PDB file of C-alpha atoms in Angstrom:
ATOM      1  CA  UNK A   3     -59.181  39.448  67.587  1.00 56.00           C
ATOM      2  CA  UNK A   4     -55.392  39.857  68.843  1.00 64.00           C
ATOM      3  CA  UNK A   5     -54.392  41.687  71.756  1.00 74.00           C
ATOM      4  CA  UNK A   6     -50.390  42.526  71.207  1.00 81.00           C
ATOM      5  CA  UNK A   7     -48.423  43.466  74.423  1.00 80.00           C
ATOM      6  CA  UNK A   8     -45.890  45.083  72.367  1.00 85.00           C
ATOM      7  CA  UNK A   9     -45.591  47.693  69.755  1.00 86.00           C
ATOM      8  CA  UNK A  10     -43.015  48.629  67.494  1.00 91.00           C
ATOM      9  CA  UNK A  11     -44.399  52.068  66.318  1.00 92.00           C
ATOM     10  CA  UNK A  12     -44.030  53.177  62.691  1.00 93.00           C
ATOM     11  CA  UNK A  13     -40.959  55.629  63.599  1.00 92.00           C
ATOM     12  CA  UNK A  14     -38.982  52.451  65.253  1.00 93.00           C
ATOM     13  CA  UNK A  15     -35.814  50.536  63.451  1.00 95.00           C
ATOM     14  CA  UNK A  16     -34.944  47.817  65.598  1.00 94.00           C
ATOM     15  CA  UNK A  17     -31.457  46.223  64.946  1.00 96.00           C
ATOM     16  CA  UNK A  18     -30.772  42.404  65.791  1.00 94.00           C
ATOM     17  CA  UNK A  19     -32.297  39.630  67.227  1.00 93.00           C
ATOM     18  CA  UNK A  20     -35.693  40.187  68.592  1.00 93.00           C
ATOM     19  CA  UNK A  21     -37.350  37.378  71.117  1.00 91.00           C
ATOM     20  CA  UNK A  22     -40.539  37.937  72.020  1.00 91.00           C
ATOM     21  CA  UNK A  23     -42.665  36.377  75.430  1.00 90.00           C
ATOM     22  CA  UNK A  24     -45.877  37.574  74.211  1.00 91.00           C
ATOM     23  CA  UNK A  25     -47.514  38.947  71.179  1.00 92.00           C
ATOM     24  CA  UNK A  26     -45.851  41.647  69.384  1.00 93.00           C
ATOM     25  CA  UNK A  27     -46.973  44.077  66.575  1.00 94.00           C
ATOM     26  CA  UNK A  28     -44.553  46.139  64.184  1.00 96.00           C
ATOM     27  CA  UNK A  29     -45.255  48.802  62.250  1.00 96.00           C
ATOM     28  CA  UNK A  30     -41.622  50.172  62.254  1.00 96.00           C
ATOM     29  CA  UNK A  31     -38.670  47.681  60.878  1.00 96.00           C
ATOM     30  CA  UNK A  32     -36.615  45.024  62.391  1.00 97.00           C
ATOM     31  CA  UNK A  33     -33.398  44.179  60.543  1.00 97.00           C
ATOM     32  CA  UNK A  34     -32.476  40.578  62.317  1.00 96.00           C
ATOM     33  CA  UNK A  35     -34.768  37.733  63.016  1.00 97.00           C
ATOM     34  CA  UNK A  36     -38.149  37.636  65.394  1.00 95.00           C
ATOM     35  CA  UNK A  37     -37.939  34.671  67.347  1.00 93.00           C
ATOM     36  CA  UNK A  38     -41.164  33.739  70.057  1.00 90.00           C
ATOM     37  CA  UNK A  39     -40.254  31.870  72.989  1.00 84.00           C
ATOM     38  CA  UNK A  40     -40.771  28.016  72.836  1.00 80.00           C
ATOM     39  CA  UNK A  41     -44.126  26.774  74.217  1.00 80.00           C
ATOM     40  CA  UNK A  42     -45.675  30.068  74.168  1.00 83.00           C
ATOM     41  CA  UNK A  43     -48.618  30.994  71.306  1.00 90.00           C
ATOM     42  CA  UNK A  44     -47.033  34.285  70.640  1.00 92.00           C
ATOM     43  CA  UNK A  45     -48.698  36.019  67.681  1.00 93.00           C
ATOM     44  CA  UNK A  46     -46.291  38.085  65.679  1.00 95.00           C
ATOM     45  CA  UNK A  47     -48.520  41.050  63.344  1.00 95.00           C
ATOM     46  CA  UNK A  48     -46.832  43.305  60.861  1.00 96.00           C
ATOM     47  CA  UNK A  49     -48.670  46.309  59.706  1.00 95.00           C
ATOM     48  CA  UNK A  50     -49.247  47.793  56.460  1.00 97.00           C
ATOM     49  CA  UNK A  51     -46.012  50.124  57.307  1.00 97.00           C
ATOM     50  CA  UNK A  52     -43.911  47.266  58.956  1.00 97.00           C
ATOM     51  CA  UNK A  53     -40.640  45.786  57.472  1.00 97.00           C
ATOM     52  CA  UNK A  54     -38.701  42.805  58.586  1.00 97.00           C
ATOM     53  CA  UNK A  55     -35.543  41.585  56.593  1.00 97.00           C
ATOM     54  CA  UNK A  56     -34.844  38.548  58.717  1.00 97.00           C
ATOM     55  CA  UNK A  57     -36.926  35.338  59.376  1.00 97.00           C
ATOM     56  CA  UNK A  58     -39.740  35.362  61.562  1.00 97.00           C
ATOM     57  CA  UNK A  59     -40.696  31.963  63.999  1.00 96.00           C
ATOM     58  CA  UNK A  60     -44.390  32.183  66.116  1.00 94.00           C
ATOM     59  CA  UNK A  61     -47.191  30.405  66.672  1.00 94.00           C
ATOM     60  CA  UNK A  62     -48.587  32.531  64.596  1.00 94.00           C
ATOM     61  CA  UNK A  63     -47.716  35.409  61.812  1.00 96.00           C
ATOM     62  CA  UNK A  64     -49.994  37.964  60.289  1.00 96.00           C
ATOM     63  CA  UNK A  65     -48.438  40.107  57.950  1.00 97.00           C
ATOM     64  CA  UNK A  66     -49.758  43.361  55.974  1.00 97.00           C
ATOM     65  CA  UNK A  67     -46.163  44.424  55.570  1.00 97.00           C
ATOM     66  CA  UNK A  68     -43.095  43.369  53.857  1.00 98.00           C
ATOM     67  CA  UNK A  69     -40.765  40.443  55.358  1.00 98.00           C
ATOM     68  CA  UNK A  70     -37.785  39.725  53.334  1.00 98.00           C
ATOM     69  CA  UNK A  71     -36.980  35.982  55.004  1.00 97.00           C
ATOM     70  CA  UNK A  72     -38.799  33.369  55.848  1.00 97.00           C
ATOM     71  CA  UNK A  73     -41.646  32.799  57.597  1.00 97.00           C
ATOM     72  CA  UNK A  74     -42.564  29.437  60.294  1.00 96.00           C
ATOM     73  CA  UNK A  75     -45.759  29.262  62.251  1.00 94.00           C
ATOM     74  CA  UNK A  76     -46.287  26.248  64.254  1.00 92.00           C
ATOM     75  CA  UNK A  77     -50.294  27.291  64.147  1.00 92.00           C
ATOM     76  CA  UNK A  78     -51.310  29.516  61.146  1.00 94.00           C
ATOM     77  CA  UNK A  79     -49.617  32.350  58.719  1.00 96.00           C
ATOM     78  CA  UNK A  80     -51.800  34.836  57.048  1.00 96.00           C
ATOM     79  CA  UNK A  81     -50.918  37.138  54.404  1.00 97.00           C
ATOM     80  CA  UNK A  82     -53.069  40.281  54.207  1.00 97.00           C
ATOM     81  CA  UNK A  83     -53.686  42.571  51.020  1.00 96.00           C
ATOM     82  CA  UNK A  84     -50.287  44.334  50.195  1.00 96.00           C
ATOM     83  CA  UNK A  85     -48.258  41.897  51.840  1.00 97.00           C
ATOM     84  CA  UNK A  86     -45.278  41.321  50.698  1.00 97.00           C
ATOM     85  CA  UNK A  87     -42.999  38.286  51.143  1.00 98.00           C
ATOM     86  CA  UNK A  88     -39.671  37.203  49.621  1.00 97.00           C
ATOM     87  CA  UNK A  89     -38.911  33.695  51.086  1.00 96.00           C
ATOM     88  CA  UNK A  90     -40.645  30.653  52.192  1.00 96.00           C
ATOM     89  CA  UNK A  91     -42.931  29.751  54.767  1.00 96.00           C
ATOM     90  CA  UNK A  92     -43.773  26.937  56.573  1.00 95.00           C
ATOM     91  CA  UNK A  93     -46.999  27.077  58.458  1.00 94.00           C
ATOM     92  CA  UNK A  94     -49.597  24.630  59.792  1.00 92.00           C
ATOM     93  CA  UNK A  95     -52.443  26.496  58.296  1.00 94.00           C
ATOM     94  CA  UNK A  96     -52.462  29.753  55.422  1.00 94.00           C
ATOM     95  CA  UNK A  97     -54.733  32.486  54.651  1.00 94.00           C
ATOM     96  CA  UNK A  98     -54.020  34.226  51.478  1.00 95.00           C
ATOM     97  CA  UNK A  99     -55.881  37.453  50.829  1.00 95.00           C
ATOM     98  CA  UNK A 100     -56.524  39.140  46.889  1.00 95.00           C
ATOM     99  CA  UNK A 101     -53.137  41.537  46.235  1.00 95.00           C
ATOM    100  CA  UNK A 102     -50.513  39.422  49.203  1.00 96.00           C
ATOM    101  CA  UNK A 103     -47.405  38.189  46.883  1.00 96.00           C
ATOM    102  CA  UNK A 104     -45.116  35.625  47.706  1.00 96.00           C
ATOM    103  CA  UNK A 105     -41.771  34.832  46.377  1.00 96.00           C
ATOM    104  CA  UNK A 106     -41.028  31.718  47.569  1.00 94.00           C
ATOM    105  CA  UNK A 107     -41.839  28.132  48.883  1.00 93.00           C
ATOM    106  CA  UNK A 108     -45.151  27.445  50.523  1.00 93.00           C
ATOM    107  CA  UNK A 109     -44.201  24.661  52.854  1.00 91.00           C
ATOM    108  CA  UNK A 110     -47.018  22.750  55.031  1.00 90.00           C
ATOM    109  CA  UNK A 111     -46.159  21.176  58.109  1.00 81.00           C
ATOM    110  CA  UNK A 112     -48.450  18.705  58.226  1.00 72.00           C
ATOM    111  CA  UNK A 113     -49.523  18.424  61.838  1.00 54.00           C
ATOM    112  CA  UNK A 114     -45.648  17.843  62.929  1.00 53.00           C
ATOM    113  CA  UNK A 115     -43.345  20.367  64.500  1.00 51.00           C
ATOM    114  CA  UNK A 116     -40.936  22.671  62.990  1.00 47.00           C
ATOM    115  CA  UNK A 117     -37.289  20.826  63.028  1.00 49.00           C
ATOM    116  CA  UNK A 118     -35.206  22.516  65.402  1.00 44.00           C
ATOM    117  CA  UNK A 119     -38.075  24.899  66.963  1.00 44.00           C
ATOM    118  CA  UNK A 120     -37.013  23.408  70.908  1.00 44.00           C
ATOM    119  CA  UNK A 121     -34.215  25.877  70.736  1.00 50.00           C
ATOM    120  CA  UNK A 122     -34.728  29.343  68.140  1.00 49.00           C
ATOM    121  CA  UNK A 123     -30.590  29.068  68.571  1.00 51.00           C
ATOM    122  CA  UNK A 124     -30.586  25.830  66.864  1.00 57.00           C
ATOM    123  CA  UNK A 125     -32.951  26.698  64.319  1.00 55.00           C
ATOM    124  CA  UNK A 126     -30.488  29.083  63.259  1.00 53.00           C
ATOM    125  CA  UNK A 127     -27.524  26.435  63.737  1.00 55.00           C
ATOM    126  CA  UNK A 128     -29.497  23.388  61.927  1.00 61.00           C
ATOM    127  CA  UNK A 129     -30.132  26.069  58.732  1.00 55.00           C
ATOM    128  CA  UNK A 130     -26.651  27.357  59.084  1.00 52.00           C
ATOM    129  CA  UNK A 131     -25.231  23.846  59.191  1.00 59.00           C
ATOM    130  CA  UNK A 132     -27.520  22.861  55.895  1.00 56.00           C
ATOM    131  CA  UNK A 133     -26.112  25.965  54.132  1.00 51.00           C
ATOM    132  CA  UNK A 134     -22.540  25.641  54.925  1.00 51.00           C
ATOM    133  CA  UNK A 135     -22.729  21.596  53.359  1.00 59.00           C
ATOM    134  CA  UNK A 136     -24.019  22.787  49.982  1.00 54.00           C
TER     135      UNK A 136
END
């Protein structure tokens, strides 16, 4: 059972960069990437009504909604029926429930930590970096 500390209510459109300290919910939309804090096991859920088109790194994701980005959970990612996800996602463990799609890479971690996850700023630089050599 999660207990979320923050809501983002289904009448909420968040623009930019979201960090979050403890465990967030969103039933509204974020348009930018959800980043949780380094060291932290911050839980990131995304109702049945809740839209991100950005990427999303936690210690764990739970997602009923639609994310359009990827997805990287140090711990676990679960995909709930009529979720909806259009990039990859790297996760330690994965729950896949009957009527969740995916459009993209399932990527297991293996036991080893994310590259880049000390820092969510150079997450973003290391990806950047490996997009701007191809």
């Amino acid at each position: 059972m999660e207990s979320f500390e923050t809501i983002v209510g289904p009448a909420t459109e968040v623009h930019g960069r979201l960090v979050a300290n403890e465990s967030l919910r969103i039933d509204g939309s974020v348009i930018g990437n959800i980043e949780a804090r380094q060291g932290k096991n911050v839980s990131i859920a995304l109702g049945r009504t809740g839209v991100v088109q950005g990427d999303i790194y936690a210690f764990r994701v739970l997602v009923a909604g639609r994310v359009e980005g990827n997805i990287y959970a140090v711990e676990r990612v679960e995909l709930h029926e009529g979720a909806e996800v259009r990039g990859d996602i790297t996760y330690g463990q994965l729950g896949i429930e009957h009527g969740a799609k995916l459009n993209g890479l399932m990527i297991s971690r293996n036991g080893e930590e994310p590259e880049g996850l000390v820092d969510s700023s150079a997450v973003f630089q290391a990806n950047w970096a490996k997009i701007k050599s191809r």
